[in-house]
Amino acid sequence: PRNASAVLEDAAAEIGKQPDAYRKAFHLISLSLLAQRTAQAPDSPESWLADAARIGEKIKNPRITSCAYGFLGEYYEKNDRRNDAVKATRKAVFSAHQGYFPEILYRWQWQLGRLFGKIGDMDRAVASYRNAVATLEPIRTEFFTGFRRPRDAFGEDIRPVYLGLAELLLASAETSETSGSFLGQARDTMELLKKSELENFFRDECLIKRKKSGEAGQVPPGTAVIYPILLPDHLHLLLMLPDGIKQIRVPADSEQLRAVSKRFRKKSEEMEDDFRDEAMQLYD
């Protein structure tokens, strides 16, 4: 690691000798991502990505331009330069719209949603997350068709998009007069995520047929449905009744709750007598 910075700068010097073309811009983007992963050359990634964006615009290649601006926005986001991050990410979205690049477009829409959420613009944050989900849904299975990457691509690149939208919708419901609509949308978003998780778990993109619209919202008379949504720092319970939906926020650490759930399942499957300890925690 102590030699990484010098080697990266040597690589940048070699790349700089190349003519302004697709390959040079691609190498600059790859180099900037490598530098950030190794925590070296803290200022260089910005200039490398800006140069890649310049080349992309010069050669009129919207894909490379979108990637350069998108990763530049991500760099600014990590360094808490939110206004710069929004500007760069918007340029990335615009460039991605110049062709058919949904696999990168959804990333920048998701990034824009995160940024708007951080600056408190909830309406734009929700809209951006919705755009990301709408872009991702038709192509989601293509990320895994025919092979599985060793890293958790689903957990890193897909699940957070759905969870982020659900969390924003739940927060919007707390301040909206039409809270039931937001809660229903949050539930529907989680249903999409659960469908995706099952497909990913069984490694079968043809496993589940899509439910008809509105099917999940039908609650028979005299019935209550408790729908849990586990977020990183708390548990959201949706209480669905025949006349509408209510939400209850429960303080709960997600990792601790998962651990308790696993112990409860193991003990109940093996018919152990002390399963009630975990059962009481979950019931409470």
Tab-separated table of C-alpha atoms in Angstrom:
chain	number	residue	atom	x	y	z
A	1	PRO	CA	0.000	0.000	0.000
A	2	ARG	CA	2.779	2.490	0.737
A	3	ASN	CA	3.979	2.121	-2.858
A	4	ALA	CA	0.521	2.400	-4.407
A	5	SER	CA	0.462	6.182	-4.765
A	6	ALA	CA	3.689	6.344	-6.765
A	7	VAL	CA	2.652	3.455	-9.005
A	8	LEU	CA	-0.736	5.037	-9.676
A	9	GLU	CA	0.924	8.308	-10.652
A	10	ASP	CA	3.245	6.396	-13.010
A	11	ALA	CA	0.210	4.743	-14.593
A	12	ALA	CA	-1.483	8.142	-14.942
A	13	ALA	CA	1.603	9.503	-16.696
A	14	GLU	CA	1.553	6.612	-19.201
A	15	ILE	CA	-2.180	7.060	-19.822
A	16	GLY	CA	-1.616	10.777	-20.345
A	17	LYS	CA	0.628	10.021	-23.336
A	18	GLN	CA	-2.240	8.361	-25.186
A	19	PRO	CA	-4.360	10.331	-27.686
A	20	ASP	CA	-7.791	11.523	-26.582
A	21	ALA	CA	-9.909	8.466	-27.375
A	22	TYR	CA	-12.295	6.006	-25.753
A	23	ARG	CA	-9.497	3.813	-24.372
A	24	LYS	CA	-7.757	6.733	-22.648
A	25	ALA	CA	-10.984	7.893	-20.979
A	26	PHE	CA	-11.784	4.316	-19.922
A	27	HIS	CA	-8.329	3.918	-18.363
A	28	LEU	CA	-8.639	7.231	-16.480
A	29	ILE	CA	-11.965	6.116	-14.971
A	30	SER	CA	-10.551	2.712	-13.985
A	31	LEU	CA	-7.479	4.368	-12.467
A	32	SER	CA	-9.591	6.761	-10.408
A	33	LEU	CA	-11.699	3.910	-9.001
A	34	LEU	CA	-8.575	1.918	-8.155
A	35	ALA	CA	-7.041	4.929	-6.402
A	36	GLN	CA	-10.159	5.364	-4.259
A	37	ARG	CA	-10.241	1.668	-3.337
A	38	THR	CA	-6.614	1.789	-2.213
A	39	ALA	CA	-7.157	5.115	-0.392
A	40	GLN	CA	-4.201	6.589	-2.247
A	41	ALA	CA	-3.797	9.776	-4.325
A	42	PRO	CA	-6.738	11.529	-2.605
A	43	ASP	CA	-6.879	14.485	-5.019
A	44	SER	CA	-5.981	12.783	-8.286
A	45	PRO	CA	-9.299	10.911	-8.929
A	46	GLU	CA	-11.127	14.217	-9.372
A	47	SER	CA	-8.784	15.428	-12.122
A	48	TRP	CA	-8.681	12.006	-13.815
A	49	LEU	CA	-12.476	11.760	-13.916
A	50	ALA	CA	-12.853	15.356	-15.115
A	51	ASP	CA	-10.369	14.609	-17.910
A	52	ALA	CA	-12.296	11.438	-18.824
A	53	ALA	CA	-15.525	13.457	-19.005
A	54	ARG	CA	-13.819	16.022	-21.240
A	55	ILE	CA	-12.642	13.272	-23.603
A	56	GLY	CA	-16.079	11.646	-23.625
A	57	GLU	CA	-17.678	14.917	-24.698
A	58	LYS	CA	-14.923	15.532	-27.260
A	59	ILE	CA	-15.373	12.139	-28.961
A	60	LYS	CA	-19.177	12.338	-28.512
A	61	ASN	CA	-19.432	9.060	-26.583
A	62	PRO	CA	-22.383	9.368	-24.169
A	63	ARG	CA	-21.613	6.128	-22.321
A	64	ILE	CA	-18.074	7.090	-21.330
A	65	THR	CA	-19.225	10.657	-20.567
A	66	SER	CA	-21.982	9.336	-18.294
A	67	CYS	CA	-19.607	7.010	-16.443
A	68	ALA	CA	-17.044	9.777	-15.938
A	69	TYR	CA	-19.558	12.294	-14.578
A	70	GLY	CA	-21.329	9.628	-12.528
A	71	PHE	CA	-18.202	8.451	-10.754
A	72	LEU	CA	-17.136	12.076	-10.335
A	73	GLY	CA	-20.453	12.680	-8.567
A	74	GLU	CA	-19.792	9.634	-6.391
A	75	TYR	CA	-16.344	11.028	-5.524
A	76	TYR	CA	-17.885	14.355	-4.527
A	77	GLU	CA	-20.553	12.553	-2.488
A	78	LYS	CA	-17.890	10.666	-0.518
A	79	ASN	CA	-16.109	13.946	0.177
A	80	ASP	CA	-19.332	15.684	1.279
A	81	ARG	CA	-19.330	18.151	-1.647
A	82	ARG	CA	-23.054	17.742	-2.211
A	83	ASN	CA	-23.726	20.600	-4.610
A	84	ASP	CA	-20.847	19.529	-6.855
A	85	ALA	CA	-22.075	15.932	-6.576
A	86	VAL	CA	-25.589	16.870	-7.706
A	87	LYS	CA	-24.284	18.828	-10.707
A	88	ALA	CA	-21.990	16.008	-11.856
A	89	THR	CA	-24.636	13.320	-11.316
A	90	ARG	CA	-27.234	15.277	-13.289
A	91	LYS	CA	-24.779	15.456	-16.188
A	92	ALA	CA	-24.299	11.686	-15.867
A	93	VAL	CA	-28.066	11.101	-16.041
A	94	PHE	CA	-28.370	13.412	-19.045
A	95	SER	CA	-25.571	11.605	-20.918
A	96	ALA	CA	-27.009	8.173	-20.102
A	97	HIS	CA	-30.313	9.277	-21.647
A	98	GLN	CA	-28.531	9.924	-24.949
A	99	GLY	CA	-28.447	6.171	-25.604
A	100	TYR	CA	-29.773	2.949	-24.114
A	101	PHE	CA	-27.618	2.399	-21.022
A	102	PRO	CA	-30.045	1.349	-18.249
A	103	GLU	CA	-27.364	-0.574	-16.339
A	104	ILE	CA	-25.544	2.712	-15.632
A	105	LEU	CA	-28.534	5.079	-15.743
A	106	TYR	CA	-30.171	3.509	-12.684
A	107	ARG	CA	-26.946	3.962	-10.677
A	108	TRP	CA	-26.909	7.717	-11.270
A	109	GLN	CA	-30.663	8.034	-10.613
A	110	TRP	CA	-30.115	6.188	-7.333
A	111	GLN	CA	-27.118	8.416	-6.556
A	112	LEU	CA	-29.194	11.511	-7.261
A	113	GLY	CA	-31.864	10.199	-4.875
A	114	ARG	CA	-29.297	9.753	-2.106
A	115	LEU	CA	-27.953	13.255	-2.661
A	116	PHE	CA	-31.378	14.925	-2.645
A	117	GLY	CA	-32.179	12.997	0.539
A	118	LYS	CA	-29.006	14.304	2.195
A	119	ILE	CA	-29.839	17.916	1.345
A	120	GLY	CA	-33.441	17.505	2.516
A	121	ASP	CA	-35.234	17.717	-0.846
A	122	MET	CA	-37.536	14.759	-0.172
A	123	ASP	CA	-39.802	15.177	-3.216
A	124	ARG	CA	-36.886	15.026	-5.645
A	125	ALA	CA	-35.278	12.232	-3.635
A	126	VAL	CA	-38.416	10.081	-3.917
A	127	ALA	CA	-38.783	10.891	-7.624
A	128	SER	CA	-35.158	9.955	-8.316
A	129	TYR	CA	-35.438	6.676	-6.413
A	130	ARG	CA	-38.636	5.845	-8.295
A	131	ASN	CA	-36.840	6.500	-11.566
A	132	ALA	CA	-34.016	4.207	-10.464
A	133	VAL	CA	-36.395	1.364	-9.586
A	134	ALA	CA	-38.316	1.815	-12.840
A	135	THR	CA	-35.056	1.656	-14.815
A	136	LEU	CA	-33.717	-1.304	-12.832
A	137	GLU	CA	-36.787	-3.575	-12.779
A	138	PRO	CA	-36.767	-4.618	-16.486
A	139	ILE	CA	-33.023	-5.353	-16.516
A	140	ARG	CA	-32.404	-6.572	-12.957
A	141	THR	CA	-32.188	-10.266	-13.836
A	142	GLU	CA	-29.660	-9.534	-16.578
A	143	PHE	CA	-27.094	-8.750	-13.881
A	144	PHE	CA	-27.027	-12.445	-12.975
A	145	THR	CA	-28.082	-14.379	-16.093
A	146	GLY	CA	-25.668	-17.212	-16.771
A	147	PHE	CA	-23.154	-16.457	-14.014
A	148	ARG	CA	-22.789	-15.296	-10.417
A	149	ARG	CA	-20.119	-12.840	-9.429
A	150	PRO	CA	-18.071	-13.694	-6.327
A	151	ARG	CA	-18.887	-10.395	-4.621
A	152	ASP	CA	-22.385	-9.719	-3.312
A	153	ALA	CA	-23.546	-7.688	-6.309
A	154	PHE	CA	-27.183	-8.014	-5.271
A	155	GLY	CA	-26.526	-6.714	-1.762
A	156	GLU	CA	-24.331	-3.858	-2.976
A	157	ASP	CA	-25.976	-2.736	-6.221
A	158	ILE	CA	-29.654	-3.725	-6.080
A	159	ARG	CA	-31.104	-4.201	-2.581
A	160	PRO	CA	-30.124	-0.660	-1.391
A	161	VAL	CA	-32.121	0.921	-4.240
A	162	TYR	CA	-35.396	-0.676	-3.119
A	163	LEU	CA	-34.687	-0.183	0.592
A	164	GLY	CA	-33.799	3.462	0.021
A	165	LEU	CA	-37.063	4.130	-1.801
A	166	ALA	CA	-39.097	2.310	0.869
A	167	GLU	CA	-37.412	4.308	3.639
A	168	LEU	CA	-38.126	7.618	1.881
A	169	LEU	CA	-41.775	6.661	1.329
A	170	LEU	CA	-42.163	5.745	5.010
A	171	ALA	CA	-40.635	9.076	6.022
A	172	SER	CA	-42.946	10.935	3.611
A	173	ALA	CA	-45.950	9.167	5.118
A	174	GLU	CA	-45.133	10.645	8.542
A	175	THR	CA	-45.634	14.195	7.262
A	176	SER	CA	-48.291	13.687	4.587
A	177	GLU	CA	-52.070	13.960	4.872
A	178	THR	CA	-52.324	11.053	2.418
A	179	SER	CA	-50.076	8.768	4.458
A	180	GLY	CA	-51.939	5.618	3.376
A	181	SER	CA	-50.845	6.102	-0.228
A	182	PHE	CA	-47.154	6.404	0.728
A	183	LEU	CA	-47.385	3.391	3.052
A	184	GLY	CA	-48.976	1.307	0.313
A	185	GLN	CA	-46.209	2.321	-2.089
A	186	ALA	CA	-43.587	1.388	0.525
A	187	ARG	CA	-45.181	-2.039	0.919
A	188	ASP	CA	-45.303	-2.557	-2.860
A	189	THR	CA	-41.628	-1.563	-3.121
A	190	MET	CA	-40.715	-4.144	-0.478
A	191	GLU	CA	-42.699	-6.775	-2.374
A	192	LEU	CA	-40.559	-6.067	-5.445
A	193	LEU	CA	-37.463	-6.431	-3.280
A	194	LYS	CA	-38.646	-9.724	-1.750
A	195	LYS	CA	-39.356	-11.090	-5.213
A	196	SER	CA	-35.843	-10.090	-6.267
A	197	GLU	CA	-34.312	-11.613	-3.139
A	198	LEU	CA	-36.010	-14.965	-3.747
A	199	GLU	CA	-34.844	-15.031	-7.348
A	200	ASN	CA	-31.331	-14.183	-6.217
A	201	PHE	CA	-31.346	-16.742	-3.365
A	202	PHE	CA	-32.510	-19.631	-5.548
A	203	ARG	CA	-30.402	-18.375	-8.491
A	204	ASP	CA	-33.444	-18.695	-10.716
A	205	GLU	CA	-34.639	-15.650	-12.659
A	206	CYS	CA	-37.855	-17.455	-13.715
A	207	LEU	CA	-38.940	-18.482	-10.218
A	208	ILE	CA	-41.733	-16.063	-9.409
A	209	LYS	CA	-44.545	-14.673	-11.504
A	210	ARG	CA	-45.299	-11.017	-10.990
A	211	LYS	CA	-48.325	-10.350	-8.819
A	212	LYS	CA	-51.238	-8.476	-10.266
A	213	SER	CA	-51.463	-4.809	-9.332
A	214	GLY	CA	-53.336	-4.253	-6.094
A	215	GLU	CA	-53.287	-7.897	-5.030
A	216	ALA	CA	-51.154	-7.227	-1.959
A	217	GLY	CA	-53.492	-4.512	-0.678
A	218	GLN	CA	-56.687	-6.569	-0.274
A	219	VAL	CA	-57.365	-7.194	3.427
A	220	PRO	CA	-60.570	-9.169	4.210
A	221	PRO	CA	-63.020	-7.833	6.810
A	222	GLY	CA	-62.113	-8.754	10.370
A	223	THR	CA	-58.464	-9.263	9.438
A	224	ALA	CA	-55.250	-7.415	10.311
A	225	VAL	CA	-51.944	-7.931	8.506
A	226	ILE	CA	-48.653	-6.987	10.164
A	227	TYR	CA	-46.010	-6.252	7.551
A	228	PRO	CA	-42.434	-5.764	8.851
A	229	ILE	CA	-39.874	-3.607	7.044
A	230	LEU	CA	-36.420	-3.937	8.583
A	231	LEU	CA	-34.209	-0.885	8.041
A	232	PRO	CA	-30.628	-0.475	9.315
A	233	ASP	CA	-31.463	1.491	12.454
A	234	HIS	CA	-35.090	0.569	13.187
A	235	LEU	CA	-38.014	-1.684	12.393
A	236	HIS	CA	-41.089	-0.362	10.625
A	237	LEU	CA	-44.340	-2.266	11.121
A	238	LEU	CA	-47.166	-1.633	8.691
A	239	LEU	CA	-50.533	-2.517	10.217
A	240	MET	CA	-52.898	-3.180	7.348
A	241	LEU	CA	-56.621	-3.141	8.190
A	242	PRO	CA	-59.692	-3.288	5.943
A	243	ASP	CA	-60.098	0.505	6.268
A	244	GLY	CA	-56.456	1.510	5.683
A	245	ILE	CA	-52.812	1.262	6.747
A	246	LYS	CA	-51.009	2.529	9.829
A	247	GLN	CA	-47.301	2.499	10.606
A	248	ILE	CA	-45.474	1.836	13.864
A	249	ARG	CA	-41.791	2.627	14.323
A	250	VAL	CA	-39.922	0.262	16.651
A	251	PRO	CA	-36.355	0.948	17.850
A	252	ALA	CA	-34.380	-2.139	16.850
A	253	ASP	CA	-30.872	-2.864	15.644
A	254	SER	CA	-31.142	-4.762	12.354
A	255	GLU	CA	-28.180	-7.076	12.967
A	256	GLN	CA	-29.348	-7.922	16.486
A	257	LEU	CA	-32.877	-8.599	15.250
A	258	ARG	CA	-31.574	-10.893	12.513
A	259	ALA	CA	-29.465	-12.785	15.059
A	260	VAL	CA	-32.455	-13.283	17.378
A	261	SER	CA	-34.602	-14.429	14.461
A	262	LYS	CA	-32.003	-16.998	13.387
A	263	ARG	CA	-31.681	-18.366	16.923
A	264	PHE	CA	-35.463	-18.593	17.236
A	265	ARG	CA	-35.746	-20.451	13.950
A	266	LYS	CA	-32.944	-22.882	14.829
A	267	LYS	CA	-34.351	-23.658	18.278
A	268	SER	CA	-37.909	-24.073	17.070
A	269	GLU	CA	-36.826	-26.351	14.216
A	270	GLU	CA	-34.839	-28.529	16.621
A	271	MET	CA	-37.638	-28.482	19.223
A	272	GLU	CA	-35.426	-26.979	21.926
A	273	ASP	CA	-37.216	-26.017	25.138
A	274	ASP	CA	-35.663	-22.553	25.569
A	275	PHE	CA	-36.937	-21.126	22.267
A	276	ARG	CA	-39.318	-18.936	24.290
A	277	ASP	CA	-36.498	-16.498	25.173
A	278	GLU	CA	-36.151	-15.444	21.530
A	279	ALA	CA	-39.888	-15.743	20.961
A	280	MET	CA	-40.590	-13.213	23.710
A	281	GLN	CA	-38.062	-10.748	22.262
A	282	LEU	CA	-39.608	-11.001	18.808
A	283	TYR	CA	-43.142	-10.739	20.187
A	284	ASP	CA	-42.262	-7.623	22.177
